[in-house]
Structures are given as structure tokens and as C-alpha cells.
Amino acid sequence: MKNFPLGGRDRCIMVDFAKDDTTKDSNGSVFGRKRRATKSPPGGPRTPPGSPKPVVKSFEELDEEYATTWQGQVLLKKTEYSIRLYRIGGTERLIQKLLRDDDGNAVKLHVTQRLALTGQEGLLERLTNSSSKQLSLMIAVGKQLDDIRPLVRYLTEKDAAGVVTVTGGLLYIFPHSDMSTKLLNHFAPTVRLMSDGCPFLLFVLGLKTTSASNTPEP
């Protein structure tokens, strides 16, 4: 009863009938309420744009400041390592385009070559001169924090970066080294968690060019 006077004309109860968002078919059957599609938040910094970025010196600080952008497997020889990637610089679009298949699933990253880190001034210059729209920089962490220590140890002992070829791009996997330190200082100076013996790796993903591989070793 809309606007029915209770206790006098000046004491009306106003009833506002809200619309029900259920839908019905031609036979009157209720389908249920409509739901809006939601998307997962993109990876990268959680700090609002324009705000100063806090210094990151531990995994806990990395996990608090940056979102996981990719999860999957890295394969070296016959050993698989489950990893999580935190994008600390560059573009998210490149990760989603090059590290996923047509169905959106993470591709397996097969390390087939290694690149000696000595004498790579040309590679360092090319990477640091690249636009942030042409690269993606990520910190790789094991599913359990120490899971990728054997991979870190292997690359450190070889003084080399792992090289993964993906469709349309190249992925470099750096252990803690002079080159990884210079790349971090250039692209993500507040990220300072890589050091001797740390269980982290620096991933640098870029579009493939004819001279990008710098004659890696098999």
C-alpha cells in the first residue's frame, strides 16, 4: 500500500520498491541475479602511481610491495623448478604476451643456452638503453623460498646467464652479479634484495632481435 496514511495525513510511510535484478525467460522462470565479470589485478607495484617506492631488501618486503605476475616452471636439463615472478620494472603486457600460450596458460621456460657474463658490455648497454615499454624485469622466487637455490648456484658457478627462447622474444636469467646489480640500479633502484647467496634470480624479457643472443653457449 503506497503512501497509505497511518495516524493522519501528515504521517505517511513512504515505501520505495527497489527493482529486482533477477531475469525471467518467456515462461516466467527465474534465471538468477546478473553478475559482472571481474578480472585479476595486474602484476607490478602495489604503491599508487606518483608515490615514492619503498626500499625492498627482503622477500617479505617484495611480496608486500609487488604483486605476483606469473607462475610456472623453468626447466634446466632434466630438472624443473616451480617459480613465481614479481614484475619490478618494464611492461606487464610483454609478460602476458610472450610467457603465455594462446589459451592464456603459462609456457614452460626451457633454458637451452647460457651466456657468459664477462665481456657483455654491449648487452648491458643495449638493455639499459631500451625503453621500459620494450622490456619486462622480474624477480624470480621459488614456490618455496629455497626451491631454486640449485639453479641459482649453477648459474653463479658458471658465471653465466640462462637464456630462454620464447615465441617472439628472449628471456635472460641472471644470478646475483655485476650485471644484475647494474640492471637493477638502472631500472629498479629501490629493489635491493639480491646479494651473494640469495635465493633469487633476475629475469629480463625482451622482444627478439637478430643480435640479441650475443652468441650464447649451448
JSON list of C-alpha atoms in Angstrom, two decimals:
[
{"chain": "A", "resi": 1, "resn": "MET", "atom": "CA", "xyz": [0.00, 0.00, 0.00]},
{"chain": "A", "resi": 2, "resn": "LYS", "atom": "CA", "xyz": [1.87, 3.02, -1.24]},
{"chain": "A", "resi": 3, "resn": "ASN", "atom": "CA", "xyz": [1.54, 6.29, 0.73]},
{"chain": "A", "resi": 4, "resn": "PHE", "atom": "CA", "xyz": [-1.30, 4.87, 2.88]},
{"chain": "A", "resi": 5, "resn": "PRO", "atom": "CA", "xyz": [-1.91, 7.34, 5.75]},
{"chain": "A", "resi": 6, "resn": "LEU", "atom": "CA", "xyz": [-1.30, 5.81, 9.18]},
{"chain": "A", "resi": 7, "resn": "GLY", "atom": "CA", "xyz": [-2.33, 8.06, 12.03]},
{"chain": "A", "resi": 8, "resn": "GLY", "atom": "CA", "xyz": [-3.19, 11.05, 9.88]},
{"chain": "A", "resi": 9, "resn": "ARG", "atom": "CA", "xyz": [-2.33, 12.66, 6.60]},
{"chain": "A", "resi": 10, "resn": "ASP", "atom": "CA", "xyz": [0.92, 14.09, 7.95]},
{"chain": "A", "resi": 11, "resn": "ARG", "atom": "CA", "xyz": [2.23, 10.66, 9.00]},
{"chain": "A", "resi": 12, "resn": "CYS", "atom": "CA", "xyz": [2.64, 8.71, 5.79]},
{"chain": "A", "resi": 13, "resn": "ILE", "atom": "CA", "xyz": [5.14, 5.90, 5.42]},
{"chain": "A", "resi": 14, "resn": "MET", "atom": "CA", "xyz": [6.93, 6.23, 2.09]},
{"chain": "A", "resi": 15, "resn": "VAL", "atom": "CA", "xyz": [7.73, 2.83, 0.59]},
{"chain": "A", "resi": 16, "resn": "ASP", "atom": "CA", "xyz": [10.35, 2.68, -2.17]},
{"chain": "A", "resi": 17, "resn": "PHE", "atom": "CA", "xyz": [10.14, -0.59, -4.07]},
{"chain": "A", "resi": 18, "resn": "ALA", "atom": "CA", "xyz": [13.66, -1.41, -5.33]},
{"chain": "A", "resi": 19, "resn": "LYS", "atom": "CA", "xyz": [13.92, -3.18, -8.65]},
{"chain": "A", "resi": 20, "resn": "ASP", "atom": "CA", "xyz": [14.88, -6.83, -8.51]},
{"chain": "A", "resi": 21, "resn": "ASP", "atom": "CA", "xyz": [17.77, -7.59, -10.86]},
{"chain": "A", "resi": 22, "resn": "THR", "atom": "CA", "xyz": [16.67, -11.18, -11.47]},
{"chain": "A", "resi": 23, "resn": "THR", "atom": "CA", "xyz": [15.76, -12.02, -15.03]},
{"chain": "A", "resi": 24, "resn": "LYS", "atom": "CA", "xyz": [12.99, -14.25, -16.31]},
{"chain": "A", "resi": 25, "resn": "ASP", "atom": "CA", "xyz": [12.55, -16.18, -19.50]},
{"chain": "A", "resi": 26, "resn": "SER", "atom": "CA", "xyz": [9.40, -16.13, -21.63]},
{"chain": "A", "resi": 27, "resn": "ASN", "atom": "CA", "xyz": [7.83, -18.77, -19.35]},
{"chain": "A", "resi": 28, "resn": "GLY", "atom": "CA", "xyz": [8.42, -16.74, -16.22]},
{"chain": "A", "resi": 29, "resn": "SER", "atom": "CA", "xyz": [11.28, -18.88, -14.89]},
{"chain": "A", "resi": 30, "resn": "VAL", "atom": "CA", "xyz": [13.89, -17.00, -12.87]},
{"chain": "A", "resi": 31, "resn": "PHE", "atom": "CA", "xyz": [17.47, -17.28, -14.14]},
{"chain": "A", "resi": 32, "resn": "GLY", "atom": "CA", "xyz": [19.11, -15.64, -11.13]},
{"chain": "A", "resi": 33, "resn": "ARG", "atom": "CA", "xyz": [20.85, -12.38, -10.49]},
{"chain": "A", "resi": 34, "resn": "LYS", "atom": "CA", "xyz": [23.20, -10.93, -13.07]},
{"chain": "A", "resi": 35, "resn": "ARG", "atom": "CA", "xyz": [26.89, -10.91, -12.17]},
{"chain": "A", "resi": 36, "resn": "ARG", "atom": "CA", "xyz": [29.57, -8.67, -13.51]},
{"chain": "A", "resi": 37, "resn": "ALA", "atom": "CA", "xyz": [32.75, -10.28, -14.79]},
{"chain": "A", "resi": 38, "resn": "THR", "atom": "CA", "xyz": [35.85, -9.49, -12.76]},
{"chain": "A", "resi": 39, "resn": "LYS", "atom": "CA", "xyz": [39.50, -9.51, -13.75]},
{"chain": "A", "resi": 40, "resn": "SER", "atom": "CA", "xyz": [42.52, -10.38, -11.67]},
{"chain": "A", "resi": 41, "resn": "PRO", "atom": "CA", "xyz": [44.64, -7.36, -10.78]},
{"chain": "A", "resi": 42, "resn": "PRO", "atom": "CA", "xyz": [47.73, -6.94, -12.98]},
{"chain": "A", "resi": 43, "resn": "GLY", "atom": "CA", "xyz": [51.15, -7.68, -11.58]},
{"chain": "A", "resi": 44, "resn": "GLY", "atom": "CA", "xyz": [53.61, -4.96, -10.68]},
{"chain": "A", "resi": 45, "resn": "PRO", "atom": "CA", "xyz": [53.96, -2.36, -7.93]},
{"chain": "A", "resi": 46, "resn": "ARG", "atom": "CA", "xyz": [51.17, -2.02, -5.38]},
{"chain": "A", "resi": 47, "resn": "THR", "atom": "CA", "xyz": [52.22, 1.53, -4.47]},
{"chain": "A", "resi": 48, "resn": "PRO", "atom": "CA", "xyz": [49.89, 4.17, -6.02]},
{"chain": "A", "resi": 49, "resn": "PRO", "atom": "CA", "xyz": [51.40, 5.95, -9.06]},
{"chain": "A", "resi": 50, "resn": "GLY", "atom": "CA", "xyz": [53.38, 9.02, -8.08]},
{"chain": "A", "resi": 51, "resn": "SER", "atom": "CA", "xyz": [54.09, 7.77, -4.55]},
{"chain": "A", "resi": 52, "resn": "PRO", "atom": "CA", "xyz": [57.73, 7.16, -3.55]},
{"chain": "A", "resi": 53, "resn": "LYS", "atom": "CA", "xyz": [58.60, 3.47, -3.73]},
{"chain": "A", "resi": 54, "resn": "PRO", "atom": "CA", "xyz": [59.87, 1.91, -0.51]},
{"chain": "A", "resi": 55, "resn": "VAL", "atom": "CA", "xyz": [63.23, 0.14, -0.48]},
{"chain": "A", "resi": 56, "resn": "VAL", "atom": "CA", "xyz": [62.90, -3.65, -0.83]},
{"chain": "A", "resi": 57, "resn": "LYS", "atom": "CA", "xyz": [65.56, -5.71, 0.94]},
{"chain": "A", "resi": 58, "resn": "SER", "atom": "CA", "xyz": [63.74, -8.95, 1.76]},
{"chain": "A", "resi": 59, "resn": "PHE", "atom": "CA", "xyz": [61.23, -11.35, 0.27]},
{"chain": "A", "resi": 60, "resn": "GLU", "atom": "CA", "xyz": [58.57, -10.16, 2.73]},
{"chain": "A", "resi": 61, "resn": "GLU", "atom": "CA", "xyz": [59.01, -6.59, 1.51]},
{"chain": "A", "resi": 62, "resn": "LEU", "atom": "CA", "xyz": [58.98, -7.74, -2.13]},
{"chain": "A", "resi": 63, "resn": "ASP", "atom": "CA", "xyz": [55.75, -9.65, -1.60]},
{"chain": "A", "resi": 64, "resn": "GLU", "atom": "CA", "xyz": [54.16, -6.68, 0.14]},
{"chain": "A", "resi": 65, "resn": "GLU", "atom": "CA", "xyz": [55.21, -4.09, -2.43]},
{"chain": "A", "resi": 66, "resn": "TYR", "atom": "CA", "xyz": [54.80, -6.07, -5.68]},
{"chain": "A", "resi": 67, "resn": "ALA", "atom": "CA", "xyz": [52.14, -8.47, -6.96]},
{"chain": "A", "resi": 68, "resn": "THR", "atom": "CA", "xyz": [52.90, -11.89, -8.46]},
{"chain": "A", "resi": 69, "resn": "THR", "atom": "CA", "xyz": [52.52, -11.56, -12.21]},
{"chain": "A", "resi": 70, "resn": "TRP", "atom": "CA", "xyz": [53.31, -15.09, -13.46]},
{"chain": "A", "resi": 71, "resn": "GLN", "atom": "CA", "xyz": [53.68, -18.60, -12.06]},
{"chain": "A", "resi": 72, "resn": "GLY", "atom": "CA", "xyz": [55.09, -21.60, -13.89]},
{"chain": "A", "resi": 73, "resn": "GLN", "atom": "CA", "xyz": [58.09, -23.86, -14.45]},
{"chain": "A", "resi": 74, "resn": "VAL", "atom": "CA", "xyz": [61.69, -23.33, -15.51]},
{"chain": "A", "resi": 75, "resn": "LEU", "atom": "CA", "xyz": [63.42, -26.38, -16.95]},
{"chain": "A", "resi": 76, "resn": "LEU", "atom": "CA", "xyz": [67.21, -26.77, -16.87]},
{"chain": "A", "resi": 77, "resn": "LYS", "atom": "CA", "xyz": [68.45, -30.04, -18.33]},
{"chain": "A", "resi": 78, "resn": "LYS", "atom": "CA", "xyz": [66.09, -32.56, -16.69]},
{"chain": "A", "resi": 79, "resn": "THR", "atom": "CA", "xyz": [65.19, -30.58, -13.59]},
{"chain": "A", "resi": 80, "resn": "GLU", "atom": "CA", "xyz": [62.05, -28.47, -13.27]},
{"chain": "A", "resi": 81, "resn": "TYR", "atom": "CA", "xyz": [61.75, -25.54, -10.87]},
{"chain": "A", "resi": 82, "resn": "SER", "atom": "CA", "xyz": [58.41, -24.02, -9.89]},
{"chain": "A", "resi": 83, "resn": "ILE", "atom": "CA", "xyz": [58.73, -20.25, -9.74]},
{"chain": "A", "resi": 84, "resn": "ARG", "atom": "CA", "xyz": [56.77, -17.07, -9.13]},
{"chain": "A", "resi": 85, "resn": "LEU", "atom": "CA", "xyz": [57.65, -13.84, -10.92]},
{"chain": "A", "resi": 86, "resn": "TYR", "atom": "CA", "xyz": [57.27, -10.34, -9.48]},
{"chain": "A", "resi": 87, "resn": "ARG", "atom": "CA", "xyz": [57.44, -7.59, -12.09]},
{"chain": "A", "resi": 88, "resn": "ILE", "atom": "CA", "xyz": [59.62, -4.76, -10.76]},
{"chain": "A", "resi": 89, "resn": "GLY", "atom": "CA", "xyz": [60.06, -2.80, -13.98]},
{"chain": "A", "resi": 90, "resn": "GLY", "atom": "CA", "xyz": [59.01, -2.54, -17.59]},
{"chain": "A", "resi": 91, "resn": "THR", "atom": "CA", "xyz": [55.70, -3.54, -19.10]},
{"chain": "A", "resi": 92, "resn": "GLU", "atom": "CA", "xyz": [53.20, -6.14, -17.96]},
{"chain": "A", "resi": 93, "resn": "ARG", "atom": "CA", "xyz": [51.89, -6.58, -21.50]},
{"chain": "A", "resi": 94, "resn": "LEU", "atom": "CA", "xyz": [55.12, -8.24, -22.65]},
{"chain": "A", "resi": 95, "resn": "ILE", "atom": "CA", "xyz": [54.90, -10.89, -19.92]},
{"chain": "A", "resi": 96, "resn": "GLN", "atom": "CA", "xyz": [51.33, -11.82, -20.74]},
{"chain": "A", "resi": 97, "resn": "LYS", "atom": "CA", "xyz": [52.04, -11.84, -24.48]},
{"chain": "A", "resi": 98, "resn": "LEU", "atom": "CA", "xyz": [55.30, -13.82, -24.56]},
{"chain": "A", "resi": 99, "resn": "LEU", "atom": "CA", "xyz": [55.10, -16.08, -21.49]},
{"chain": "A", "resi": 100, "resn": "ARG", "atom": "CA", "xyz": [51.61, -17.45, -22.12]},
{"chain": "A", "resi": 101, "resn": "ASP", "atom": "CA", "xyz": [50.14, -19.59, -24.89]},
{"chain": "A", "resi": 102, "resn": "ASP", "atom": "CA", "xyz": [47.04, -18.79, -26.93]},
{"chain": "A", "resi": 103, "resn": "ASP", "atom": "CA", "xyz": [44.82, -20.19, -24.15]},
{"chain": "A", "resi": 104, "resn": "GLY", "atom": "CA", "xyz": [46.43, -17.98, -21.51]},
{"chain": "A", "resi": 105, "resn": "ASN", "atom": "CA", "xyz": [48.39, -20.79, -19.86]},
{"chain": "A", "resi": 106, "resn": "ALA", "atom": "CA", "xyz": [51.96, -20.25, -18.68]},
{"chain": "A", "resi": 107, "resn": "VAL", "atom": "CA", "xyz": [54.51, -21.66, -21.12]},
{"chain": "A", "resi": 108, "resn": "LYS", "atom": "CA", "xyz": [57.33, -23.82, -19.75]},
{"chain": "A", "resi": 109, "resn": "LEU", "atom": "CA", "xyz": [60.62, -21.90, -19.76]},
{"chain": "A", "resi": 110, "resn": "HIS", "atom": "CA", "xyz": [63.29, -24.24, -21.09]},
{"chain": "A", "resi": 111, "resn": "VAL", "atom": "CA", "xyz": [66.86, -23.00, -20.52]},
{"chain": "A", "resi": 112, "resn": "THR", "atom": "CA", "xyz": [68.70, -24.27, -23.59]},
{"chain": "A", "resi": 113, "resn": "GLN", "atom": "CA", "xyz": [71.71, -21.93, -23.60]},
{"chain": "A", "resi": 114, "resn": "ARG", "atom": "CA", "xyz": [73.88, -19.97, -21.25]},
{"chain": "A", "resi": 115, "resn": "LEU", "atom": "CA", "xyz": [75.58, -16.65, -21.80]},
{"chain": "A", "resi": 116, "resn": "ALA", "atom": "CA", "xyz": [78.94, -15.87, -20.17]},
{"chain": "A", "resi": 117, "resn": "LEU", "atom": "CA", "xyz": [78.61, -12.68, -18.11]},
{"chain": "A", "resi": 118, "resn": "THR", "atom": "CA", "xyz": [82.16, -11.47, -18.71]},
{"chain": "A", "resi": 119, "resn": "GLY", "atom": "CA", "xyz": [82.65, -9.09, -21.60]},
{"chain": "A", "resi": 120, "resn": "GLN", "atom": "CA", "xyz": [78.94, -8.34, -22.05]},
{"chain": "A", "resi": 121, "resn": "GLU", "atom": "CA", "xyz": [79.17, -4.55, -22.05]},
{"chain": "A", "resi": 122, "resn": "GLY", "atom": "CA", "xyz": [77.32, -4.48, -25.37]},
{"chain": "A", "resi": 123, "resn": "LEU", "atom": "CA", "xyz": [74.38, -6.45, -23.99]},
{"chain": "A", "resi": 124, "resn": "LEU", "atom": "CA", "xyz": [74.26, -4.30, -20.86]},
{"chain": "A", "resi": 125, "resn": "GLU", "atom": "CA", "xyz": [74.27, -1.12, -22.95]},
{"chain": "A", "resi": 126, "resn": "ARG", "atom": "CA", "xyz": [71.54, -2.42, -25.23]},
{"chain": "A", "resi": 127, "resn": "LEU", "atom": "CA", "xyz": [69.31, -3.40, -22.30]},
{"chain": "A", "resi": 128, "resn": "THR", "atom": "CA", "xyz": [69.79, -0.17, -20.34]},
{"chain": "A", "resi": 129, "resn": "ASN", "atom": "CA", "xyz": [69.14, 1.89, -23.48]},
{"chain": "A", "resi": 130, "resn": "SER", "atom": "CA", "xyz": [65.88, 0.05, -24.15]},
{"chain": "A", "resi": 131, "resn": "SER", "atom": "CA", "xyz": [62.56, 1.69, -23.43]},
{"chain": "A", "resi": 132, "resn": "SER", "atom": "CA", "xyz": [60.62, 0.39, -20.43]},
{"chain": "A", "resi": 133, "resn": "LYS", "atom": "CA", "xyz": [57.89, -0.47, -22.96]},
{"chain": "A", "resi": 134, "resn": "GLN", "atom": "CA", "xyz": [60.24, -2.94, -24.68]},
{"chain": "A", "resi": 135, "resn": "LEU", "atom": "CA", "xyz": [61.37, -4.86, -21.59]},
{"chain": "A", "resi": 136, "resn": "SER", "atom": "CA", "xyz": [59.99, -6.56, -18.52]},
{"chain": "A", "resi": 137, "resn": "LEU", "atom": "CA", "xyz": [62.14, -7.06, -15.42]},
{"chain": "A", "resi": 138, "resn": "MET", "atom": "CA", "xyz": [61.10, -9.58, -12.80]},
{"chain": "A", "resi": 139, "resn": "ILE", "atom": "CA", "xyz": [62.41, -11.12, -9.62]},
{"chain": "A", "resi": 140, "resn": "ALA", "atom": "CA", "xyz": [62.04, -14.91, -9.66]},
{"chain": "A", "resi": 141, "resn": "VAL", "atom": "CA", "xyz": [61.28, -16.71, -6.41]},
{"chain": "A", "resi": 142, "resn": "GLY", "atom": "CA", "xyz": [60.81, -20.43, -5.82]},
{"chain": "A", "resi": 143, "resn": "LYS", "atom": "CA", "xyz": [57.41, -21.78, -4.86]},
{"chain": "A", "resi": 144, "resn": "GLN", "atom": "CA", "xyz": [59.14, -22.43, -1.56]},
{"chain": "A", "resi": 145, "resn": "LEU", "atom": "CA", "xyz": [61.79, -19.81, -0.94]},
{"chain": "A", "resi": 146, "resn": "ASP", "atom": "CA", "xyz": [64.79, -22.15, -1.29]},
{"chain": "A", "resi": 147, "resn": "ASP", "atom": "CA", "xyz": [63.43, -24.21, -4.21]},
{"chain": "A", "resi": 148, "resn": "ILE", "atom": "CA", "xyz": [65.54, -22.54, -6.90]},
{"chain": "A", "resi": 149, "resn": "ARG", "atom": "CA", "xyz": [68.83, -22.45, -4.99]},
{"chain": "A", "resi": 150, "resn": "PRO", "atom": "CA", "xyz": [70.31, -25.24, -7.20]},
{"chain": "A", "resi": 151, "resn": "LEU", "atom": "CA", "xyz": [69.53, -23.15, -10.30]},
{"chain": "A", "resi": 152, "resn": "VAL", "atom": "CA", "xyz": [70.98, -20.03, -8.67]},
{"chain": "A", "resi": 153, "resn": "ARG", "atom": "CA", "xyz": [74.10, -21.98, -7.67]},
{"chain": "A", "resi": 154, "resn": "TYR", "atom": "CA", "xyz": [74.54, -23.43, -11.17]},
{"chain": "A", "resi": 155, "resn": "LEU", "atom": "CA", "xyz": [74.41, -20.03, -12.90]},
{"chain": "A", "resi": 156, "resn": "THR", "atom": "CA", "xyz": [76.62, -18.43, -10.25]},
{"chain": "A", "resi": 157, "resn": "GLU", "atom": "CA", "xyz": [79.29, -21.13, -10.57]},
{"chain": "A", "resi": 158, "resn": "LYS", "atom": "CA", "xyz": [79.20, -20.86, -14.37]},
{"chain": "A", "resi": 159, "resn": "ASP", "atom": "CA", "xyz": [79.29, -17.03, -14.12]},
{"chain": "A", "resi": 160, "resn": "ALA", "atom": "CA", "xyz": [76.57, -17.07, -16.74]},
{"chain": "A", "resi": 161, "resn": "ALA", "atom": "CA", "xyz": [73.02, -16.07, -17.51]},
{"chain": "A", "resi": 162, "resn": "GLY", "atom": "CA", "xyz": [70.50, -18.63, -18.65]},
{"chain": "A", "resi": 163, "resn": "VAL", "atom": "CA", "xyz": [68.84, -17.94, -21.99]},
{"chain": "A", "resi": 164, "resn": "VAL", "atom": "CA", "xyz": [65.28, -18.99, -22.84]},
{"chain": "A", "resi": 165, "resn": "THR", "atom": "CA", "xyz": [63.88, -18.53, -26.33]},
{"chain": "A", "resi": 166, "resn": "VAL", "atom": "CA", "xyz": [60.14, -17.89, -26.44]},
{"chain": "A", "resi": 167, "resn": "THR", "atom": "CA", "xyz": [57.99, -17.09, -29.45]},
{"chain": "A", "resi": 168, "resn": "GLY", "atom": "CA", "xyz": [58.84, -13.53, -30.40]},
{"chain": "A", "resi": 169, "resn": "GLY", "atom": "CA", "xyz": [61.23, -12.88, -27.54]},
{"chain": "A", "resi": 170, "resn": "LEU", "atom": "CA", "xyz": [64.28, -13.73, -25.45]},
{"chain": "A", "resi": 171, "resn": "LEU", "atom": "CA", "xyz": [64.43, -14.20, -21.70]},
{"chain": "A", "resi": 172, "resn": "TYR", "atom": "CA", "xyz": [67.69, -13.72, -19.78]},
{"chain": "A", "resi": 173, "resn": "ILE", "atom": "CA", "xyz": [68.02, -15.27, -16.32]},
{"chain": "A", "resi": 174, "resn": "PHE", "atom": "CA", "xyz": [70.67, -13.56, -14.19]},
{"chain": "A", "resi": 175, "resn": "PRO", "atom": "CA", "xyz": [72.05, -14.67, -10.83]},
{"chain": "A", "resi": 176, "resn": "HIS", "atom": "CA", "xyz": [73.44, -12.05, -8.48]},
{"chain": "A", "resi": 177, "resn": "SER", "atom": "CA", "xyz": [76.32, -10.50, -10.43]},
{"chain": "A", "resi": 178, "resn": "ASP", "atom": "CA", "xyz": [77.77, -7.19, -11.50]},
{"chain": "A", "resi": 179, "resn": "MET", "atom": "CA", "xyz": [75.41, -7.14, -14.49]},
{"chain": "A", "resi": 180, "resn": "SER", "atom": "CA", "xyz": [72.26, -7.86, -12.47]},
{"chain": "A", "resi": 181, "resn": "THR", "atom": "CA", "xyz": [73.26, -5.15, -9.98]},
{"chain": "A", "resi": 182, "resn": "LYS", "atom": "CA", "xyz": [73.69, -2.59, -12.77]},
{"chain": "A", "resi": 183, "resn": "LEU", "atom": "CA", "xyz": [70.36, -3.56, -14.34]},
{"chain": "A", "resi": 184, "resn": "LEU", "atom": "CA", "xyz": [68.56, -3.23, -11.01]},
{"chain": "A", "resi": 185, "resn": "ASN", "atom": "CA", "xyz": [70.22, 0.11, -10.28]},
{"chain": "A", "resi": 186, "resn": "HIS", "atom": "CA", "xyz": [69.08, 1.38, -13.66]},
{"chain": "A", "resi": 187, "resn": "PHE", "atom": "CA", "xyz": [65.50, 0.08, -13.82]},
{"chain": "A", "resi": 188, "resn": "ALA", "atom": "CA", "xyz": [64.51, -0.56, -10.18]},
{"chain": "A", "resi": 189, "resn": "PRO", "atom": "CA", "xyz": [66.95, 1.20, -7.82]},
{"chain": "A", "resi": 190, "resn": "THR", "atom": "CA", "xyz": [64.78, 0.59, -4.74]},
{"chain": "A", "resi": 191, "resn": "VAL", "atom": "CA", "xyz": [64.90, -3.21, -5.18]},
{"chain": "A", "resi": 192, "resn": "ARG", "atom": "CA", "xyz": [68.00, -4.31, -3.27]},
{"chain": "A", "resi": 193, "resn": "LEU", "atom": "CA", "xyz": [67.32, -7.87, -2.19]},
{"chain": "A", "resi": 194, "resn": "MET", "atom": "CA", "xyz": [69.82, -9.64, -4.48]},
{"chain": "A", "resi": 195, "resn": "SER", "atom": "CA", "xyz": [73.14, -10.44, -2.84]},
{"chain": "A", "resi": 196, "resn": "ASP", "atom": "CA", "xyz": [75.69, -13.24, -2.55]},
{"chain": "A", "resi": 197, "resn": "GLY", "atom": "CA", "xyz": [73.96, -16.49, -1.64]},
{"chain": "A", "resi": 198, "resn": "CYS", "atom": "CA", "xyz": [70.42, -15.14, -2.09]},
{"chain": "A", "resi": 199, "resn": "PRO", "atom": "CA", "xyz": [67.71, -17.49, -3.43]},
{"chain": "A", "resi": 200, "resn": "PHE", "atom": "CA", "xyz": [66.52, -15.03, -6.11]},
{"chain": "A", "resi": 201, "resn": "LEU", "atom": "CA", "xyz": [67.09, -14.54, -9.82]},
{"chain": "A", "resi": 202, "resn": "LEU", "atom": "CA", "xyz": [66.60, -11.53, -12.09]},
{"chain": "A", "resi": 203, "resn": "PHE", "atom": "CA", "xyz": [64.57, -12.23, -15.25]},
{"chain": "A", "resi": 204, "resn": "VAL", "atom": "CA", "xyz": [64.82, -9.77, -18.15]},
{"chain": "A", "resi": 205, "resn": "LEU", "atom": "CA", "xyz": [62.36, -10.34, -21.00]},
{"chain": "A", "resi": 206, "resn": "GLY", "atom": "CA", "xyz": [62.59, -8.52, -24.31]},
{"chain": "A", "resi": 207, "resn": "LEU", "atom": "CA", "xyz": [61.47, -8.72, -27.90]},
{"chain": "A", "resi": 208, "resn": "LYS", "atom": "CA", "xyz": [63.74, -10.87, -30.05]},
{"chain": "A", "resi": 209, "resn": "THR", "atom": "CA", "xyz": [66.20, -9.13, -32.36]},
{"chain": "A", "resi": 210, "resn": "THR", "atom": "CA", "xyz": [68.78, -10.54, -34.74]},
{"chain": "A", "resi": 211, "resn": "SER", "atom": "CA", "xyz": [71.69, -9.65, -32.42]},
{"chain": "A", "resi": 212, "resn": "ALA", "atom": "CA", "xyz": [70.01, -10.23, -29.07]},
{"chain": "A", "resi": 213, "resn": "SER", "atom": "CA", "xyz": [71.54, -13.56, -28.14]},
{"chain": "A", "resi": 214, "resn": "ASN", "atom": "CA", "xyz": [75.22, -12.44, -28.20]},
{"chain": "A", "resi": 215, "resn": "THR", "atom": "CA", "xyz": [76.44, -15.93, -29.18]},
{"chain": "A", "resi": 216, "resn": "PRO", "atom": "CA", "xyz": [75.34, -17.88, -26.08]},
{"chain": "A", "resi": 217, "resn": "GLU", "atom": "CA", "xyz": [76.92, -21.23, -25.34]},
{"chain": "A", "resi": 218, "resn": "PRO", "atom": "CA", "xyz": [74.96, -24.48, -25.68]}
]
